[in-house]
Amino acid sequence: MTLGGWAVAGGIDQFSDLDFVVICRAEDQTSLMAEARQVARRAGPLLACFTGEHVGEPRLTAEGC
């Protein structure tokens, strides 16, 4: 797991979200995406969850967040 988004670009402030990137084998992507919300909850309290179609990246979270 690593950070992405504004945290990497140096533009993070007190209102910023944190974009975590989980790296996995190609054959594990489908099952990981099915469990994305549970993976996010394991990191701590989950305040919001949404998909990434609005930025052209549907892999950001699991469908139905």
mmCIF file of C-alpha atoms in Angstrom, residues 14-35:
data_model
loop_
_atom_site.group_PDB
_atom_site.id
_atom_site.type_symbol
_atom_site.label_atom_id
_atom_site.label_comp_id
_atom_site.label_asym_id
_atom_site.label_seq_id
_atom_site.Cartn_x
_atom_site.Cartn_y
_atom_site.Cartn_z
ATOM 1 C CA GLN A 14 -6.085 19.890 6.684
ATOM 2 C CA PHE A 15 -9.109 19.337 4.412
ATOM 3 C CA SER A 16 -7.487 16.860 2.035
ATOM 4 C CA ASP A 17 -8.458 13.242 1.709
ATOM 5 C CA LEU A 18 -5.909 10.463 1.603
ATOM 6 C CA ASP A 19 -5.681 8.335 -1.524
ATOM 7 C CA PHE A 20 -4.241 4.927 -0.739
ATOM 8 C CA VAL A 21 -3.040 2.754 -3.593
ATOM 9 C CA VAL A 22 -3.073 -0.994 -3.051
ATOM 10 C CA ILE A 23 -0.761 -2.907 -5.358
ATOM 11 C CA CYS A 24 -1.706 -6.479 -6.157
ATOM 12 C CA ARG A 25 -1.214 -9.178 -8.756
ATOM 13 C CA ALA A 26 -3.454 -8.866 -11.823
ATOM 14 C CA GLU A 27 -5.233 -12.105 -10.986
ATOM 15 C CA ASP A 28 -6.165 -10.760 -7.519
ATOM 16 C CA GLN A 29 -7.633 -7.428 -8.688
ATOM 17 C CA THR A 30 -11.254 -8.579 -9.018
ATOM 18 C CA SER A 31 -11.408 -10.084 -5.531
ATOM 19 C CA LEU A 32 -9.557 -7.117 -4.011
ATOM 20 C CA MET A 33 -11.991 -4.659 -5.619
ATOM 21 C CA ALA A 34 -14.917 -6.680 -4.252
ATOM 22 C CA GLU A 35 -13.473 -6.160 -0.761
#
